[in-house]
Amino acid sequence: MARIPPWSLEYNHKPIAFPDQKPLIKDSRELVPLRPIAEGLGFDVDWNSQTRTGLIQKGDAQIKLIVSRKIAKRNGEIISLDVPAQIVNQRTMVPVRFIAEALSYDVNWDGSNQTVLIKDKAEEGKAPASLVTSPERKQE
């Protein structure tokens, strides 16, 4: 059963808004609508409704994923998803950690504020931010 989470999502300390389909938790994974998160990170999104394929691009970076599959391609290289992309209320939902990491961002969980924090990767020569996995979620 999917449920709407009591958490928020930020990119470099700025909230990412989800105007029509809110993030949700399914199979203990935080899922977010593909277009708002990708566009919030500065990427372009193309959708092919016939093949149910999403294409996310910025510069040389490209992610291609197909709804219901647990694999995607990043610049032609196959990468895995914990749970497949899926359609909820006519929106493509993807695991927030997958999409942020596939697009080369750091992802952290701020448990005290119930916030998923996405930020630019640490510059070379600086210590990278540690990746903290989100706490296990109880399913209702």
mmCIF file with all atom_site columns, C-alpha atoms in Angstrom:
data_model
loop_
_atom_site.group_PDB
_atom_site.id
_atom_site.type_symbol
_atom_site.label_atom_id
_atom_site.label_alt_id
_atom_site.label_comp_id
_atom_site.label_asym_id
_atom_site.label_entity_id
_atom_site.label_seq_id
_atom_site.pdbx_PDB_ins_code
_atom_site.Cartn_x
_atom_site.Cartn_y
_atom_site.Cartn_z
_atom_site.occupancy
_atom_site.B_iso_or_equiv
_atom_site.pdbx_formal_charge
_atom_site.auth_seq_id
_atom_site.auth_comp_id
_atom_site.auth_asym_id
_atom_site.auth_atom_id
_atom_site.pdbx_PDB_model_num
ATOM 1   C CA . MET A 1 1   ? 0.000  0.000  0.000   1.00 0.00 ? 1   MET A CA 1
ATOM 2   C CA . ALA A 1 2   ? 1.354  3.427  -0.923  1.00 0.00 ? 2   ALA A CA 1
ATOM 3   C CA . ARG A 1 3   ? 1.047  6.328  1.439   1.00 0.00 ? 3   ARG A CA 1
ATOM 4   C CA . ILE A 1 4   ? 1.909  10.014 1.371   1.00 0.00 ? 4   ILE A CA 1
ATOM 5   C CA . PRO A 1 5   ? 4.961  10.662 3.538   1.00 0.00 ? 5   PRO A CA 1
ATOM 6   C CA . PRO A 1 6   ? 5.349  13.389 6.146   1.00 0.00 ? 6   PRO A CA 1
ATOM 7   C CA . TRP A 1 7   ? 8.701  14.459 4.678   1.00 0.00 ? 7   TRP A CA 1
ATOM 8   C CA . SER A 1 8   ? 9.999  17.121 2.324   1.00 0.00 ? 8   SER A CA 1
ATOM 9   C CA . LEU A 1 9   ? 12.700 17.301 -0.325  1.00 0.00 ? 9   LEU A CA 1
ATOM 10  C CA . GLU A 1 10  ? 15.313 20.005 -0.866  1.00 0.00 ? 10  GLU A CA 1
ATOM 11  C CA . TYR A 1 11  ? 17.977 20.683 -3.477  1.00 0.00 ? 11  TYR A CA 1
ATOM 12  C CA . ASN A 1 12  ? 20.861 22.822 -2.164  1.00 0.00 ? 12  ASN A CA 1
ATOM 13  C CA . HIS A 1 13  ? 18.596 24.007 0.698   1.00 0.00 ? 13  HIS A CA 1
ATOM 14  C CA . LYS A 1 14  ? 15.728 25.011 -1.621  1.00 0.00 ? 14  LYS A CA 1
ATOM 15  C CA . PRO A 1 15  ? 12.468 23.029 -1.545  1.00 0.00 ? 15  PRO A CA 1
ATOM 16  C CA . ILE A 1 16  ? 11.391 21.118 -4.647  1.00 0.00 ? 16  ILE A CA 1
ATOM 17  C CA . ALA A 1 17  ? 7.654  21.507 -5.202  1.00 0.00 ? 17  ALA A CA 1
ATOM 18  C CA . PHE A 1 18  ? 5.369  18.731 -6.392  1.00 0.00 ? 18  PHE A CA 1
ATOM 19  C CA . PRO A 1 19  ? 2.248  20.584 -7.545  1.00 0.00 ? 19  PRO A CA 1
ATOM 20  C CA . ASP A 1 20  ? -0.140 17.798 -8.521  1.00 0.00 ? 20  ASP A CA 1
ATOM 21  C CA . GLN A 1 21  ? 1.205  14.385 -7.433  1.00 0.00 ? 21  GLN A CA 1
ATOM 22  C CA . LYS A 1 22  ? 2.868  14.378 -4.038  1.00 0.00 ? 22  LYS A CA 1
ATOM 23  C CA . PRO A 1 23  ? 5.777  12.059 -3.170  1.00 0.00 ? 23  PRO A CA 1
ATOM 24  C CA . LEU A 1 24  ? 4.761  8.763  -1.614  1.00 0.00 ? 24  LEU A CA 1
ATOM 25  C CA . ILE A 1 25  ? 6.253  5.737  0.066   1.00 0.00 ? 25  ILE A CA 1
ATOM 26  C CA . LYS A 1 26  ? 5.816  2.346  -1.574  1.00 0.00 ? 26  LYS A CA 1
ATOM 27  C CA . ASP A 1 27  ? 7.692  -0.840 -0.672  1.00 0.00 ? 27  ASP A CA 1
ATOM 28  C CA . SER A 1 28  ? 9.695  1.201  1.879   1.00 0.00 ? 28  SER A CA 1
ATOM 29  C CA . ARG A 1 29  ? 10.994 3.522  -0.861  1.00 0.00 ? 29  ARG A CA 1
ATOM 30  C CA . GLU A 1 30  ? 10.379 7.232  -1.271  1.00 0.00 ? 30  GLU A CA 1
ATOM 31  C CA . LEU A 1 31  ? 8.955  7.797  -4.760  1.00 0.00 ? 31  LEU A CA 1
ATOM 32  C CA . VAL A 1 32  ? 8.739  11.208 -6.400  1.00 0.00 ? 32  VAL A CA 1
ATOM 33  C CA . PRO A 1 33  ? 7.254  12.427 -9.681  1.00 0.00 ? 33  PRO A CA 1
ATOM 34  C CA . LEU A 1 34  ? 9.974  12.325 -12.332 1.00 0.00 ? 34  LEU A CA 1
ATOM 35  C CA . ARG A 1 35  ? 9.405  15.660 -14.073 1.00 0.00 ? 35  ARG A CA 1
ATOM 36  C CA . PRO A 1 36  ? 9.397  18.001 -11.022 1.00 0.00 ? 36  PRO A CA 1
ATOM 37  C CA . ILE A 1 37  ? 12.537 16.496 -9.495  1.00 0.00 ? 37  ILE A CA 1
ATOM 38  C CA . ALA A 1 38  ? 14.476 16.319 -12.778 1.00 0.00 ? 38  ALA A CA 1
ATOM 39  C CA . GLU A 1 39  ? 13.456 19.832 -13.807 1.00 0.00 ? 39  GLU A CA 1
ATOM 40  C CA . GLY A 1 40  ? 14.153 21.056 -10.254 1.00 0.00 ? 40  GLY A CA 1
ATOM 41  C CA . LEU A 1 41  ? 17.717 19.786 -10.719 1.00 0.00 ? 41  LEU A CA 1
ATOM 42  C CA . GLY A 1 42  ? 18.015 21.610 -14.057 1.00 0.00 ? 42  GLY A CA 1
ATOM 43  C CA . PHE A 1 43  ? 17.392 18.701 -16.453 1.00 0.00 ? 43  PHE A CA 1
ATOM 44  C CA . ASP A 1 44  ? 15.045 18.514 -19.438 1.00 0.00 ? 44  ASP A CA 1
ATOM 45  C CA . VAL A 1 45  ? 12.498 15.702 -19.487 1.00 0.00 ? 45  VAL A CA 1
ATOM 46  C CA . ASP A 1 46  ? 10.943 14.051 -22.518 1.00 0.00 ? 46  ASP A CA 1
ATOM 47  C CA . TRP A 1 47  ? 8.170  11.471 -22.242 1.00 0.00 ? 47  TRP A CA 1
ATOM 48  C CA . ASN A 1 48  ? 7.092  8.919  -24.861 1.00 0.00 ? 48  ASN A CA 1
ATOM 49  C CA . SER A 1 49  ? 3.630  7.710  -23.877 1.00 0.00 ? 49  SER A CA 1
ATOM 50  C CA . GLN A 1 50  ? 3.595  4.905  -26.460 1.00 0.00 ? 50  GLN A CA 1
ATOM 51  C CA . THR A 1 51  ? 6.735  3.220  -25.106 1.00 0.00 ? 51  THR A CA 1
ATOM 52  C CA . ARG A 1 52  ? 6.252  4.587  -21.549 1.00 0.00 ? 52  ARG A CA 1
ATOM 53  C CA . THR A 1 53  ? 9.836  5.816  -21.640 1.00 0.00 ? 53  THR A CA 1
ATOM 54  C CA . GLY A 1 54  ? 11.279 8.853  -19.852 1.00 0.00 ? 54  GLY A CA 1
ATOM 55  C CA . LEU A 1 55  ? 14.403 10.614 -21.106 1.00 0.00 ? 55  LEU A CA 1
ATOM 56  C CA . ILE A 1 56  ? 16.218 13.046 -18.801 1.00 0.00 ? 56  ILE A CA 1
ATOM 57  C CA . GLN A 1 57  ? 18.987 15.208 -20.283 1.00 0.00 ? 57  GLN A CA 1
ATOM 58  C CA . LYS A 1 58  ? 21.349 18.066 -19.484 1.00 0.00 ? 58  LYS A CA 1
ATOM 59  C CA . GLY A 1 59  ? 24.510 18.604 -21.471 1.00 0.00 ? 59  GLY A CA 1
ATOM 60  C CA . ASP A 1 60  ? 26.198 15.234 -21.970 1.00 0.00 ? 60  ASP A CA 1
ATOM 61  C CA . ALA A 1 61  ? 24.251 13.548 -19.149 1.00 0.00 ? 61  ALA A CA 1
ATOM 62  C CA . GLN A 1 62  ? 21.329 11.350 -20.160 1.00 0.00 ? 62  GLN A CA 1
ATOM 63  C CA . ILE A 1 63  ? 19.108 8.921  -18.238 1.00 0.00 ? 63  ILE A CA 1
ATOM 64  C CA . LYS A 1 64  ? 16.577 6.705  -20.005 1.00 0.00 ? 64  LYS A CA 1
ATOM 65  C CA . LEU A 1 65  ? 14.057 4.643  -18.065 1.00 0.00 ? 65  LEU A CA 1
ATOM 66  C CA . ILE A 1 66  ? 11.003 2.587  -18.901 1.00 0.00 ? 66  ILE A CA 1
ATOM 67  C CA . VAL A 1 67  ? 8.027  2.253  -16.587 1.00 0.00 ? 67  VAL A CA 1
ATOM 68  C CA . SER A 1 68  ? 7.789  -1.130 -14.797 1.00 0.00 ? 68  SER A CA 1
ATOM 69  C CA . ARG A 1 69  ? 11.459 -2.020 -15.390 1.00 0.00 ? 69  ARG A CA 1
ATOM 70  C CA . LYS A 1 70  ? 14.062 -2.206 -12.628 1.00 0.00 ? 70  LYS A CA 1
ATOM 71  C CA . ILE A 1 71  ? 16.833 -1.032 -14.928 1.00 0.00 ? 71  ILE A CA 1
ATOM 72  C CA . ALA A 1 72  ? 17.609 2.268  -16.607 1.00 0.00 ? 72  ALA A CA 1
ATOM 73  C CA . LYS A 1 73  ? 20.451 3.542  -18.779 1.00 0.00 ? 73  LYS A CA 1
ATOM 74  C CA . ARG A 1 74  ? 22.818 6.363  -17.840 1.00 0.00 ? 74  ARG A CA 1
ATOM 75  C CA . ASN A 1 75  ? 24.752 7.510  -20.891 1.00 0.00 ? 75  ASN A CA 1
ATOM 76  C CA . GLY A 1 76  ? 24.181 4.035  -22.366 1.00 0.00 ? 76  GLY A CA 1
ATOM 77  C CA . GLU A 1 77  ? 25.347 2.147  -19.230 1.00 0.00 ? 77  GLU A CA 1
ATOM 78  C CA . ILE A 1 78  ? 22.784 -0.082 -17.485 1.00 0.00 ? 78  ILE A CA 1
ATOM 79  C CA . ILE A 1 79  ? 22.008 0.836  -13.870 1.00 0.00 ? 79  ILE A CA 1
ATOM 80  C CA . SER A 1 80  ? 19.574 -0.791 -11.424 1.00 0.00 ? 80  SER A CA 1
ATOM 81  C CA . LEU A 1 81  ? 16.628 0.581  -9.490  1.00 0.00 ? 81  LEU A CA 1
ATOM 82  C CA . ASP A 1 82  ? 15.475 -0.837 -6.132  1.00 0.00 ? 82  ASP A CA 1
ATOM 83  C CA . VAL A 1 83  ? 11.890 -0.559 -7.334  1.00 0.00 ? 83  VAL A CA 1
ATOM 84  C CA . PRO A 1 84  ? 10.770 0.138  -10.901 1.00 0.00 ? 84  PRO A CA 1
ATOM 85  C CA . ALA A 1 85  ? 9.454  3.424  -12.171 1.00 0.00 ? 85  ALA A CA 1
ATOM 86  C CA . GLN A 1 86  ? 5.657  3.344  -12.037 1.00 0.00 ? 86  GLN A CA 1
ATOM 87  C CA . ILE A 1 87  ? 2.650  5.391  -13.030 1.00 0.00 ? 87  ILE A CA 1
ATOM 88  C CA . VAL A 1 88  ? 0.565  6.877  -10.199 1.00 0.00 ? 88  VAL A CA 1
ATOM 89  C CA . ASN A 1 89  ? -2.268 9.281  -11.052 1.00 0.00 ? 89  ASN A CA 1
ATOM 90  C CA . GLN A 1 90  ? -0.854 9.713  -14.565 1.00 0.00 ? 90  GLN A CA 1
ATOM 91  C CA . ARG A 1 91  ? 2.601  10.668 -13.226 1.00 0.00 ? 91  ARG A CA 1
ATOM 92  C CA . THR A 1 92  ? 5.823  8.684  -13.570 1.00 0.00 ? 92  THR A CA 1
ATOM 93  C CA . MET A 1 93  ? 7.124  8.005  -10.069 1.00 0.00 ? 93  MET A CA 1
ATOM 94  C CA . VAL A 1 94  ? 10.766 7.073  -9.409  1.00 0.00 ? 94  VAL A CA 1
ATOM 95  C CA . PRO A 1 95  ? 12.779 6.332  -6.255  1.00 0.00 ? 95  PRO A CA 1
ATOM 96  C CA . VAL A 1 96  ? 14.255 9.651  -5.094  1.00 0.00 ? 96  VAL A CA 1
ATOM 97  C CA . ARG A 1 97  ? 17.655 8.141  -4.228  1.00 0.00 ? 97  ARG A CA 1
ATOM 98  C CA . PHE A 1 98  ? 17.932 6.465  -7.659  1.00 0.00 ? 98  PHE A CA 1
ATOM 99  C CA . ILE A 1 99  ? 17.127 9.572  -9.666  1.00 0.00 ? 99  ILE A CA 1
ATOM 100 C CA . ALA A 1 100 ? 19.364 11.896 -7.643  1.00 0.00 ? 100 ALA A CA 1
ATOM 101 C CA . GLU A 1 101 ? 22.343 9.530  -7.620  1.00 0.00 ? 101 GLU A CA 1
ATOM 102 C CA . ALA A 1 102 ? 21.864 8.611  -11.310 1.00 0.00 ? 102 ALA A CA 1
ATOM 103 C CA . LEU A 1 103 ? 22.042 12.325 -12.086 1.00 0.00 ? 103 LEU A CA 1
ATOM 104 C CA . SER A 1 104 ? 25.273 12.558 -10.009 1.00 0.00 ? 104 SER A CA 1
ATOM 105 C CA . TYR A 1 105 ? 24.021 14.300 -6.876  1.00 0.00 ? 105 TYR A CA 1
ATOM 106 C CA . ASP A 1 106 ? 24.613 13.446 -3.220  1.00 0.00 ? 106 ASP A CA 1
ATOM 107 C CA . VAL A 1 107 ? 21.554 12.301 -1.276  1.00 0.00 ? 107 VAL A CA 1
ATOM 108 C CA . ASN A 1 108 ? 21.200 12.424 2.501   1.00 0.00 ? 108 ASN A CA 1
ATOM 109 C CA . TRP A 1 109 ? 18.402 11.919 4.992   1.00 0.00 ? 109 TRP A CA 1
ATOM 110 C CA . ASP A 1 110 ? 17.864 14.527 7.724   1.00 0.00 ? 110 ASP A CA 1
ATOM 111 C CA . GLY A 1 111 ? 15.839 12.503 10.202  1.00 0.00 ? 111 GLY A CA 1
ATOM 112 C CA . SER A 1 112 ? 15.362 15.337 12.683  1.00 0.00 ? 112 SER A CA 1
ATOM 113 C CA . ASN A 1 113 ? 13.648 17.482 10.020  1.00 0.00 ? 113 ASN A CA 1
ATOM 114 C CA . GLN A 1 114 ? 12.172 14.586 8.000   1.00 0.00 ? 114 GLN A CA 1
ATOM 115 C CA . THR A 1 115 ? 13.817 15.928 4.848   1.00 0.00 ? 115 THR A CA 1
ATOM 116 C CA . VAL A 1 116 ? 15.565 14.314 1.890   1.00 0.00 ? 116 VAL A CA 1
ATOM 117 C CA . LEU A 1 117 ? 18.548 16.519 1.076   1.00 0.00 ? 117 LEU A CA 1
ATOM 118 C CA . ILE A 1 118 ? 19.939 16.551 -2.456  1.00 0.00 ? 118 ILE A CA 1
ATOM 119 C CA . LYS A 1 119 ? 23.042 18.570 -3.167  1.00 0.00 ? 119 LYS A CA 1
ATOM 120 C CA . ASP A 1 120 ? 25.758 18.940 -5.738  1.00 0.00 ? 120 ASP A CA 1
ATOM 121 C CA . LYS A 1 121 ? 28.567 16.414 -5.343  1.00 0.00 ? 121 LYS A CA 1
ATOM 122 C CA . ALA A 1 122 ? 31.543 17.621 -3.346  1.00 0.00 ? 122 ALA A CA 1
ATOM 123 C CA . GLU A 1 123 ? 34.272 19.131 -5.457  1.00 0.00 ? 123 GLU A CA 1
ATOM 124 C CA . GLU A 1 124 ? 37.439 17.126 -5.984  1.00 0.00 ? 124 GLU A CA 1
ATOM 125 C CA . GLY A 1 125 ? 39.886 17.661 -3.145  1.00 0.00 ? 125 GLY A CA 1
ATOM 126 C CA . LYS A 1 126 ? 37.105 18.129 -0.622  1.00 0.00 ? 126 LYS A CA 1
ATOM 127 C CA . ALA A 1 127 ? 35.715 15.319 1.470   1.00 0.00 ? 127 ALA A CA 1
ATOM 128 C CA . PRO A 1 128 ? 32.444 14.073 -0.079  1.00 0.00 ? 128 PRO A CA 1
ATOM 129 C CA . ALA A 1 129 ? 29.298 14.213 1.977   1.00 0.00 ? 129 ALA A CA 1
ATOM 130 C CA . SER A 1 130 ? 28.517 10.875 3.533   1.00 0.00 ? 130 SER A CA 1
ATOM 131 C CA . LEU A 1 131 ? 25.506 9.098  2.135   1.00 0.00 ? 131 LEU A CA 1
ATOM 132 C CA . VAL A 1 132 ? 23.037 8.271  4.837   1.00 0.00 ? 132 VAL A CA 1
ATOM 133 C CA . THR A 1 133 ? 20.360 5.736  4.094   1.00 0.00 ? 133 THR A CA 1
ATOM 134 C CA . SER A 1 134 ? 16.887 6.659  5.137   1.00 0.00 ? 134 SER A CA 1
ATOM 135 C CA . PRO A 1 135 ? 15.424 4.849  8.118   1.00 0.00 ? 135 PRO A CA 1
ATOM 136 C CA . GLU A 1 136 ? 13.326 1.785  7.478   1.00 0.00 ? 136 GLU A CA 1
ATOM 137 C CA . ARG A 1 137 ? 9.741  2.771  6.946   1.00 0.00 ? 137 ARG A CA 1
ATOM 138 C CA . LYS A 1 138 ? 6.864  0.931  8.483   1.00 0.00 ? 138 LYS A CA 1
ATOM 139 C CA . GLN A 1 139 ? 4.253  -0.009 5.984   1.00 0.00 ? 139 GLN A CA 1
ATOM 140 C CA . GLU A 1 140 ? 0.668  0.630  6.893   1.00 0.00 ? 140 GLU A CA 1
#
